Amino acid sequence: MTIDWWTLGLQTINALVLIWILARFLFRPVSQIIAKRQAAAQADLDAAQQARSDAETALAEARREAARLIQDRAKVLKHSHDAAEKAMQHQLELARQDAEKVRAAAEEDIAKRRAAADAEMKHQATILAADIAGRLMTRLPDEARIEGFTEGLIQSIADLPDVTRDGIGVNGPIPLRAARKLSAHEAARIKARLSEVLGRDVEISMSTDPDLLAGLEIDADHAILRNHLRADLERIKAELTADD
Amino acid sequence: MDNPLTLDPLFHLGPVPITAPVAVTWAIMVALALFSLLATRHLKLHPGKMQTVLEGFVTTIDGQVRDTMNRDPAPYRALIGTIFLFVLIANWSSLIPGIEPPTAHLETDAALALVVFIATIAYGISGRGLRGYLATFAEPSWVMIPLNLIEQITRTFSLIVRLFGNVMSGVFVVGIVLSLAGLFVPIPLMALDLLTGAVQAYIFAVLATVFIGAAVGEQPRKDSDPKNKEDMTP
């Protein structure tokens, strides 16, 4: 057995060269791509970890924001509740004032209506009284409807100032209205009493007015003298109305 | 059949005789170089089938080195990987008619063992320092120095002889059977040679790893650090 030293040397060189070739063109690129993939995977893992960390941070921030929103909501609700309560109190006050106004207006209206009703009632009562008086007068003797009022009329003339009294019947007959047609006797007696109170002879012109109910009325130039039941009722009515 | 223990030059390059193992080795080198260039031309982060096979091969080599040496495999990847790949292809080159495996000749096996021997010493000195490496010959006691020195030689020779014996015998047996029986009779033996060739390539690579690992000693790996995973191949 012999060793071919040339072959041994060449094969040694070949082995070294082959190691270099494969190291350069096979193992290095493949191991580099493996390392690159591992680095990429590690980068992905790091990115995922970072994303997870960011997500957890964002979640914590969102939770803080939610808590803050809840607090703000509570504040807004309280503020709104207070504002609503204030507005409600204001509206209630306005409503109460309006109600007071309405009630005052209603009371005023009621008072007016009541006053009108009272006035109407008094008016109706006056009418009723006049009617009653008229009906009652029909039960009295006709003489009483004139005689009972004659002296009152004479006294009224007597109570007049002299100037006024002197002017009555100067320019003509004294216009005398009676509740009914006067008899000649009654007319003469009244004329006599007028001449007596005036101090001179006077003439009278007679007229009849059933609305007087009972009594007499003189419509002179300077004075109107009433002494009849209608005038009394009117006066009573005026006094009642004045009482209100 | 030619005597496998003798080599006749195919031609001469000047004074240098070029024998068949050298020529076949050159052919294998060219094939591997071309394959490497083509296969690694378009490596991507999303690998194709070929890239997956290559990455699987490299990862397996790394795993074997890591498991055996308990160290970062990057500095040893090219040596161990190249030895395994070359021995495997050289052993399987016998399938090509007319081609005799380079590893069936003592010079090729000796060259490979010589590379491993030198690499063992170089890595040992690199890893431990000259004094540290020499101190390993006195372990576990200075009495063991002669035996350790002899072991360095004998285990290298065992690498040579184991590979040479297995491959040469396979080729020799196939040649004898072929000459005696006929064309298709040696096929089972050739299939057995495929298995033997793969096993011998694995054994040669693993033993080289064990020798280098024993020379550099164990060291806690830092594989978790991505920087240590970069290619540190010389």
PDB file of C-alpha atoms in Angstrom, chain A residues 1-42 44, chain B residues 5 7 16-19 21-22 25-26 29 32-33 36-37 40 43-45 47 51 54-55 57-59 77-79 81-82 86 106-108 110-111 114-115 229 231 233-234:
ATOM      1  CA  MET A   1       0.000   0.000   0.000  1.00  0.00           C
ATOM      2  CA  THR A   2       1.288   3.396  -0.980  1.00  0.00           C
ATOM      3  CA  ILE A   3       0.098   6.918  -0.365  1.00  0.00           C
ATOM      4  CA  ASP A   4      -0.130   9.298  -3.311  1.00  0.00           C
ATOM      5  CA  TRP A   5       1.048  12.444  -1.597  1.00  0.00           C
ATOM      6  CA  TRP A   6       0.081  14.627  -4.518  1.00  0.00           C
ATOM      7  CA  THR A   7      -3.447  13.368  -4.319  1.00  0.00           C
ATOM      8  CA  LEU A   8      -3.426  13.757  -0.550  1.00  0.00           C
ATOM      9  CA  GLY A   9      -2.259  17.325  -0.866  1.00  0.00           C
ATOM     10  CA  LEU A  10      -4.668  18.185  -3.651  1.00  0.00           C
ATOM     11  CA  GLN A  11      -7.569  16.632  -1.776  1.00  0.00           C
ATOM     12  CA  THR A  12      -6.639  18.569   1.332  1.00  0.00           C
ATOM     13  CA  ILE A  13      -6.604  21.742  -0.688  1.00  0.00           C
ATOM     14  CA  ASN A  14      -9.833  20.707  -2.353  1.00  0.00           C
ATOM     15  CA  ALA A  15     -11.448  20.123   1.020  1.00  0.00           C
ATOM     16  CA  LEU A  16     -10.383  23.539   2.277  1.00  0.00           C
ATOM     17  CA  VAL A  17     -11.517  25.222  -0.912  1.00  0.00           C
ATOM     18  CA  LEU A  18     -14.824  23.416  -0.783  1.00  0.00           C
ATOM     19  CA  ILE A  19     -15.285  24.485   2.833  1.00  0.00           C
ATOM     20  CA  TRP A  20     -14.651  28.057   1.791  1.00  0.00           C
ATOM     21  CA  ILE A  21     -16.978  27.840  -1.207  1.00  0.00           C
ATOM     22  CA  LEU A  22     -19.843  26.356   0.755  1.00  0.00           C
ATOM     23  CA  ALA A  23     -19.269  28.703   3.644  1.00  0.00           C
ATOM     24  CA  ARG A  24     -19.338  31.645   1.289  1.00  0.00           C
ATOM     25  CA  PHE A  25     -22.115  30.646  -1.057  1.00  0.00           C
ATOM     26  CA  LEU A  26     -24.288  28.224   0.892  1.00  0.00           C
ATOM     27  CA  PHE A  27     -24.072  28.327   4.672  1.00  0.00           C
ATOM     28  CA  ARG A  28     -23.619  32.051   5.090  1.00  0.00           C
ATOM     29  CA  PRO A  29     -26.583  33.161   2.925  1.00  0.00           C
ATOM     30  CA  VAL A  30     -28.854  30.478   4.306  1.00  0.00           C
ATOM     31  CA  SER A  31     -27.931  31.188   7.918  1.00  0.00           C
ATOM     32  CA  GLN A  32     -28.295  34.891   7.231  1.00  0.00           C
ATOM     33  CA  ILE A  33     -31.786  34.474   5.845  1.00  0.00           C
ATOM     34  CA  ILE A  34     -32.652  32.306   8.838  1.00  0.00           C
ATOM     35  CA  ALA A  35     -31.303  34.964  11.172  1.00  0.00           C
ATOM     36  CA  LYS A  36     -33.145  37.632   9.212  1.00  0.00           C
ATOM     37  CA  ARG A  37     -36.388  35.687   9.499  1.00  0.00           C
ATOM     38  CA  GLN A  38     -35.800  35.214  13.201  1.00  0.00           C
ATOM     39  CA  ALA A  39     -35.102  38.931  13.501  1.00  0.00           C
ATOM     40  CA  ALA A  40     -38.263  39.692  11.532  1.00  0.00           C
ATOM     41  CA  ALA A  41     -40.240  37.323  13.724  1.00  0.00           C
ATOM     42  CA  GLN A  42     -38.701  38.928  16.780  1.00  0.00           C
ATOM     43  CA  ASP A  44     -43.101  41.178  14.765  1.00  0.00           C
TER      44      ASP A  44
ATOM     45  CA  LEU B   5      -5.154   0.809  -2.928  1.00  0.00           C
ATOM     46  CA  LEU B   7      -3.912   5.299  -7.965  1.00  0.00           C
ATOM     47  CA  VAL B  16       1.361  17.283 -10.652  1.00  0.00           C
ATOM     48  CA  PRO B  17      -0.389  14.031 -11.429  1.00  0.00           C
ATOM     49  CA  ILE B  18      -4.150  14.324 -11.421  1.00  0.00           C
ATOM     50  CA  THR B  19      -5.806  11.159 -10.255  1.00  0.00           C
ATOM     51  CA  PRO B  21     -10.383  10.990  -6.900  1.00  0.00           C
ATOM     52  CA  VAL B  22      -9.070  14.501  -7.484  1.00  0.00           C
ATOM     53  CA  THR B  25     -13.689  15.796  -6.221  1.00  0.00           C
ATOM     54  CA  TRP B  26     -13.328  18.743  -8.564  1.00  0.00           C
ATOM     55  CA  MET B  29     -16.896  20.872  -5.957  1.00  0.00           C
ATOM     56  CA  LEU B  32     -21.816  21.984  -5.174  1.00  0.00           C
ATOM     57  CA  ALA B  33     -20.614  25.484  -6.032  1.00  0.00           C
ATOM     58  CA  SER B  36     -25.026  26.810  -3.940  1.00  0.00           C
ATOM     59  CA  LEU B  37     -24.984  29.771  -6.266  1.00  0.00           C
ATOM     60  CA  THR B  40     -29.099  30.853  -2.708  1.00  0.00           C
ATOM     61  CA  LEU B  43     -33.483  33.705  -0.823  1.00  0.00           C
ATOM     62  CA  LYS B  44     -36.624  35.225   0.661  1.00  0.00           C
ATOM     63  CA  LEU B  45     -38.203  35.638   4.057  1.00  0.00           C
ATOM     64  CA  PRO B  47     -39.105  30.439   1.538  1.00  0.00           C
ATOM     65  CA  GLN B  51     -34.992  27.214   0.347  1.00  0.00           C
ATOM     66  CA  LEU B  54     -31.635  24.236   2.530  1.00  0.00           C
ATOM     67  CA  GLU B  55     -32.788  25.886   5.727  1.00  0.00           C
ATOM     68  CA  PHE B  57     -30.312  21.138   6.298  1.00  0.00           C
ATOM     69  CA  VAL B  58     -28.542  24.111   7.913  1.00  0.00           C
ATOM     70  CA  THR B  59     -30.827  24.002  10.919  1.00  0.00           C
ATOM     71  CA  ARG B  77     -21.272  25.167  10.715  1.00  0.00           C
ATOM     72  CA  ALA B  78     -19.277  25.441   7.484  1.00  0.00           C
ATOM     73  CA  LEU B  79     -16.677  22.821   8.420  1.00  0.00           C
ATOM     74  CA  GLY B  81     -21.690  20.886   7.088  1.00  0.00           C
ATOM     75  CA  THR B  82     -19.163  20.733   4.260  1.00  0.00           C
ATOM     76  CA  PHE B  86     -18.982  16.212   0.622  1.00  0.00           C
ATOM     77  CA  LEU B 106      -7.210   6.534   1.294  1.00  0.00           C
ATOM     78  CA  GLU B 107      -5.833   9.905   0.196  1.00  0.00           C
ATOM     79  CA  THR B 108      -9.267  11.602   0.206  1.00  0.00           C
ATOM     80  CA  ALA B 110      -6.798  11.147   4.921  1.00  0.00           C
ATOM     81  CA  ALA B 111      -7.184  14.645   3.552  1.00  0.00           C
ATOM     82  CA  LEU B 114      -6.186  15.911   8.233  1.00  0.00           C
ATOM     83  CA  VAL B 115      -8.533  18.882   7.903  1.00  0.00           C
ATOM     84  CA  LYS B 229     -27.249  33.815  15.695  1.00  0.00           C
ATOM     85  CA  ASP B 231     -23.404  33.980  10.516  1.00  0.00           C
ATOM     86  CA  THR B 233     -18.620  31.464   9.257  1.00  0.00           C
ATOM     87  CA  PRO B 234     -15.020  32.222   8.194  1.00  0.00           C
TER      88      PRO B 234
END
